[in-house]
XYZ file of C-alpha atoms in Angstrom:
342
model
C -25.095 98.009 -53.255
C -25.081 94.520 -51.745
C -21.455 94.922 -50.632
C -22.265 98.320 -49.139
C -25.217 96.817 -47.243
C -23.068 93.960 -45.989
C -20.387 96.394 -44.808
C -22.983 98.518 -42.986
C -24.454 95.451 -41.296
C -21.010 94.290 -40.185
C -20.154 97.789 -38.933
C -23.411 97.962 -36.935
C -22.706 94.537 -35.490
C -19.214 95.553 -34.360
C -20.474 98.818 -32.840
C -23.259 97.008 -30.994
C -20.807 94.353 -29.739
C -18.405 97.032 -28.461
C -21.293 98.832 -26.767
C -22.403 95.620 -25.062
C -18.809 94.903 -24.036
C -18.414 98.398 -22.562
C -21.684 98.187 -20.631
C -20.821 94.689 -19.412
C -17.398 95.880 -18.272
C -18.938 98.859 -16.476
C -21.417 96.645 -14.635
C -18.712 94.095 -13.803
C -16.362 96.630 -12.220
C -19.197 98.064 -10.141
C -20.225 94.685 -8.684
C -16.891 92.831 -8.747
C -16.821 92.759 -4.931
C -19.893 90.495 -5.134
C -18.168 87.885 -7.330
C -17.540 85.499 -4.375
C -21.263 85.581 -3.609
C -22.165 84.862 -7.241
C -19.643 82.019 -7.428
C -20.994 80.680 -4.158
C -24.530 80.715 -5.545
C -23.401 78.751 -8.617
C -21.525 76.303 -6.405
C -24.492 75.638 -4.126
C -26.804 75.393 -7.133
C -24.670 72.593 -8.587
C -24.718 70.805 -5.225
C -28.479 71.269 -4.719
C -29.895 70.735 -8.211
C -30.141 66.929 -8.065
C -32.010 66.984 -4.756
C -34.226 69.831 -6.003
C -35.293 67.917 -9.125
C -35.894 64.823 -6.997
C -38.166 66.705 -4.603
C -40.091 68.461 -7.379
C -40.331 65.639 -9.953
C -40.516 62.496 -7.831
C -41.801 63.709 -4.462
C -44.166 66.219 -6.146
C -43.171 69.071 -3.853
C -44.123 72.617 -4.683
C -41.196 74.490 -6.298
C -41.325 77.288 -3.720
C -41.405 74.864 -0.790
C -38.554 72.728 -2.149
C -36.440 75.803 -2.834
C -37.123 77.281 0.609
C -36.255 74.018 2.384
C -32.968 73.680 0.501
C -32.071 77.319 1.187
C -32.799 76.807 4.901
C -30.563 73.711 5.011
C -27.753 75.600 3.239
C -28.061 78.533 5.656
C -27.794 76.203 8.660
C -24.810 74.287 7.256
C -22.908 77.462 6.337
C -23.788 79.164 9.625
C -22.018 76.477 11.656
C -18.396 77.243 10.632
C -18.964 81.011 10.465
C -20.710 80.922 13.837
C -17.893 78.951 15.439
C -15.325 81.317 13.942
C -17.237 84.327 15.257
C -17.640 82.901 18.763
C -14.207 81.385 19.323
C -11.756 83.031 16.940
C -12.731 86.674 16.345
C -12.539 87.643 20.063
C -9.067 86.077 20.209
C -7.959 88.033 17.154
C -9.308 91.242 18.649
C -7.413 90.557 21.862
C -4.366 89.723 19.776
C -4.623 93.116 18.053
C -5.068 95.043 21.299
C -2.039 93.382 22.912
C 0.161 92.977 19.851
C 3.154 94.772 21.396
C 3.324 92.545 24.500
C 2.726 89.367 22.530
C 5.406 90.099 19.960
C 7.897 90.994 22.664
C 7.855 87.306 23.611
C 8.180 86.259 19.969
C 11.178 88.558 19.551
C 12.843 86.950 22.570
C 12.251 83.482 21.098
C 13.722 84.508 17.729
C 16.738 85.961 19.480
C 17.219 82.697 21.448
C 17.048 80.650 18.244
C 19.592 82.960 16.625
C 21.894 82.627 19.642
C 21.661 78.810 19.613
C 22.072 78.323 15.866
C 24.346 81.287 15.178
C 22.071 82.312 12.293
C 20.472 85.754 12.237
C 16.832 84.980 11.367
C 15.705 88.603 11.405
C 17.669 91.815 11.697
C 17.048 94.087 14.721
C 15.178 96.559 12.518
C 12.845 93.828 11.226
C 12.258 92.558 14.759
C 11.126 96.034 15.804
C 8.729 96.233 12.858
C 7.001 92.858 13.451
C 4.210 94.207 15.728
C 3.334 97.102 13.420
C 3.361 94.896 10.286
C 1.129 92.165 11.690
C -1.139 94.574 13.546
C -1.741 96.488 10.322
C -3.119 93.331 8.657
C -5.293 92.109 11.514
C -7.822 94.989 11.428
C -8.279 94.364 7.687
C -9.072 90.737 8.473
C -11.569 91.730 11.135
C -13.170 94.397 8.952
C -13.658 91.895 6.128
C -16.520 90.376 8.153
C -18.898 92.957 6.648
C -17.796 92.049 3.122
C -18.368 88.361 3.887
C -21.859 89.182 5.186
C -22.716 91.085 1.974
C -21.469 88.220 -0.184
C -23.393 85.633 1.840
C -26.567 87.702 1.446
C -25.934 87.921 -2.303
C -25.245 84.195 -2.421
C -28.597 83.176 -0.935
C -30.543 85.846 -2.818
C -29.177 84.688 -6.189
C -29.390 81.010 -5.227
C -33.082 81.331 -4.364
C -33.990 82.548 -7.855
C -31.651 80.051 -9.521
C -33.325 77.141 -7.735
C -36.784 78.583 -8.256
C -36.229 78.774 -12.026
C -33.832 75.829 -12.338
C -35.374 74.076 -15.346
C -35.856 77.265 -17.332
C -32.346 78.463 -16.453
C -30.685 75.223 -17.535
C -32.714 75.111 -20.744
C -31.596 78.637 -21.679
C -27.953 77.930 -20.864
C -27.975 74.648 -22.764
C -29.400 76.363 -25.845
C -27.072 79.369 -25.809
C -23.750 77.695 -24.952
C -21.910 77.666 -28.318
C -20.733 74.040 -28.091
C -21.667 70.681 -29.522
C -24.104 68.619 -27.470
C -21.466 66.076 -26.431
C -19.174 68.875 -25.242
C -22.037 70.489 -23.348
C -22.585 67.221 -21.491
C -18.858 66.971 -20.816
C -18.860 70.501 -19.367
C -21.766 69.655 -17.068
C -20.082 66.472 -15.816
C -16.693 68.129 -15.284
C -18.198 71.162 -13.538
C -20.068 68.861 -11.154
C -16.868 66.952 -10.310
C -14.821 70.118 -9.829
C -17.440 71.840 -7.670
C -17.926 68.733 -5.531
C -14.171 68.361 -5.022
C -13.563 71.960 -3.997
C -16.815 72.831 -2.259
C -17.067 69.613 -0.211
C -13.823 67.653 -0.462
C -11.252 70.323 0.369
C -13.226 71.959 3.233
C -13.937 68.495 4.683
C -10.247 67.578 4.627
C -9.313 70.967 6.090
C -11.826 70.601 8.929
C -10.515 67.116 9.684
C -6.934 68.373 9.927
C -7.946 71.394 11.975
C -9.946 69.245 14.402
C -7.102 66.736 14.848
C -4.666 69.613 15.371
C -7.004 71.176 17.952
C -7.044 67.889 19.898
C -3.238 67.776 19.877
C -2.904 71.406 20.918
C -5.308 70.793 23.825
C -3.581 67.606 24.999
C -0.052 69.004 24.975
C -0.861 72.278 26.718
C -0.750 74.873 23.975
C -2.523 78.093 24.906
C -5.665 78.979 22.881
C -5.982 75.599 21.097
C -9.262 76.621 19.435
C -7.636 79.623 17.743
C -4.627 77.650 16.531
C -6.830 74.765 15.432
C -8.833 77.190 13.277
C -5.658 78.713 11.809
C -4.310 75.208 11.090
C -7.587 74.337 9.374
C -7.260 77.362 7.078
C -3.574 76.786 6.314
C -4.148 73.114 5.459
C -5.825 74.244 2.224
C -2.449 75.509 0.946
C -0.733 72.702 -1.011
C 2.752 71.391 -0.133
C 3.173 73.385 3.111
C -0.353 72.949 4.497
C -0.833 72.565 8.243
C 2.932 72.426 8.813
C 2.958 76.157 8.222
C 1.319 76.482 11.663
C 2.205 73.511 13.830
C 5.964 73.527 13.107
C 6.441 77.127 14.398
C 4.224 76.247 17.386
C 6.443 73.257 18.196
C 9.519 75.513 18.005
C 7.745 78.084 20.204
C 7.002 75.466 22.868
C 10.523 74.030 22.739
C 12.312 77.366 23.034
C 9.830 78.432 25.703
C 11.008 75.589 27.968
C 8.340 72.946 27.323
C 10.660 70.582 25.442
C 8.753 67.368 26.269
C 5.427 68.872 25.163
C 7.029 70.227 21.997
C 8.494 66.832 21.029
C 5.215 65.055 21.783
C 3.246 67.611 19.758
C 5.687 67.292 16.843
C 5.290 63.501 16.803
C 1.495 63.784 17.080
C 1.208 66.294 14.221
C 3.630 64.373 11.992
C 1.799 61.090 12.532
C -1.850 62.138 12.929
C -2.426 65.586 11.435
C -0.395 65.013 8.272
C -1.703 61.501 7.624
C -5.382 62.182 8.266
C -5.410 64.037 4.939
C -3.886 61.044 3.114
C -6.216 58.534 4.762
C -9.359 60.506 3.996
C -8.276 61.042 0.379
C -8.149 57.261 -0.077
C -11.811 57.009 0.937
C -12.942 60.114 -0.945
C -10.918 59.638 -4.140
C -13.756 57.915 -6.003
C -16.294 60.525 -4.912
C -14.251 63.584 -5.861
C -12.187 64.602 -8.859
C -8.441 64.055 -8.556
C -7.259 67.680 -8.704
C -3.520 68.283 -9.129
C -1.933 70.139 -6.157
C -0.434 72.781 -8.462
C -3.942 73.775 -9.593
C -4.927 74.204 -5.962
C -1.754 76.170 -5.198
C -2.185 78.656 -8.059
C -5.902 78.812 -7.317
C -5.331 79.699 -3.669
C -2.842 82.431 -4.628
C -5.234 83.833 -7.241
C -8.272 83.542 -4.986
C -6.680 85.262 -1.989
C -5.618 88.128 -4.230
C -9.057 88.499 -5.818
C -11.514 87.555 -3.064
C -9.622 87.565 0.232
C -10.442 84.782 2.694
C -13.237 83.341 0.505
C -10.698 82.908 -2.275
C -9.394 79.761 -0.548
C -12.378 77.978 -2.108
C -13.262 80.039 -5.187
C -9.705 80.632 -6.429
C -9.043 76.944 -7.213
C -12.521 76.737 -8.726
C -11.715 79.549 -11.162
C -8.395 77.996 -12.206
C -10.046 74.605 -12.713
C -12.834 76.174 -14.800
C -10.219 77.975 -16.901
C -8.341 74.742 -17.611
C -11.630 72.976 -18.337
C -12.606 75.607 -20.904
C -9.204 75.257 -22.602
C -9.827 71.520 -22.863
C -13.351 72.003 -24.223
C -12.147 74.665 -26.670
C -9.488 72.283 -27.957
C -11.982 69.442 -28.351
C -14.564 71.651 -30.002
C -12.367 73.127 -32.700
C -10.110 70.140 -33.238
C -13.261 68.156 -34.031
C -14.459 70.918 -36.356
C -11.108 71.007 -38.188
C -11.020 67.228 -38.567
C -14.508 67.274 -40.083
C -13.390 69.854 -42.614
């Protein structure tokens, strides 16, 4: 009878677990497009929590007021890059889409000149004809993703507001329900803080620095639409190994083949000396403040993030990969300690 009761209890437990798993999976697949917003809320919570507790505990601010002030500051800080992108970049991309055929006619001529000079066929005639249609097909998707970004930003601040408002209760619940030893829980908290700080502040800061320096160079040496190319360079600098060179090297070639050889050489020297080294110089100053993340983690994270989240994946993709590796480390520590005790 006891064995029968135990079997029934175990069977009920398995059925209930499968039911919870099915419902959780159903909910997840219905709201998976909001994952960047949820990750963003967690990221900003980690960055804001210390200041929140300081305002509430030491400055004796009301919880609602402290939360509202922090949310307002976050909205302003995040609105700056998105606002600049909307004002300066999106109209250029729209114009680029409308005139794709004329613009790519010039690019085709440049590719043909390079092939004639080097004797190497870079692209076949059929591929050259398909360039405008291929690129133009991707640009509307990029422009239409603005609505998805807006939805995720709204979700981000909505979730963040309630997380900050109930910060102490939320952390108490998580700390009690995380199935780890206390020392491993503290290690998770410390590592998560370092990872979030590195990716949410460090990498965007370095990217903005490279993009700004590139914009100055593009303006000085006469490149058309320096703001657009500075923004694109900023985005590409997040990609490890190739980084900003993915943009400025083709631009140098474009200027050289187009007849502006002196400007192209000067721009190449400027980007090689200034744009590439500004990243290294800033890392020396920021190395103590941010975790030293291996470039391969960033590379695989960017690939994963772009596939899962689109443009926002440049930040959240590396975060996910780093969290995954962190949990492997914690899992190893947790159960290796348990086995050694046995």
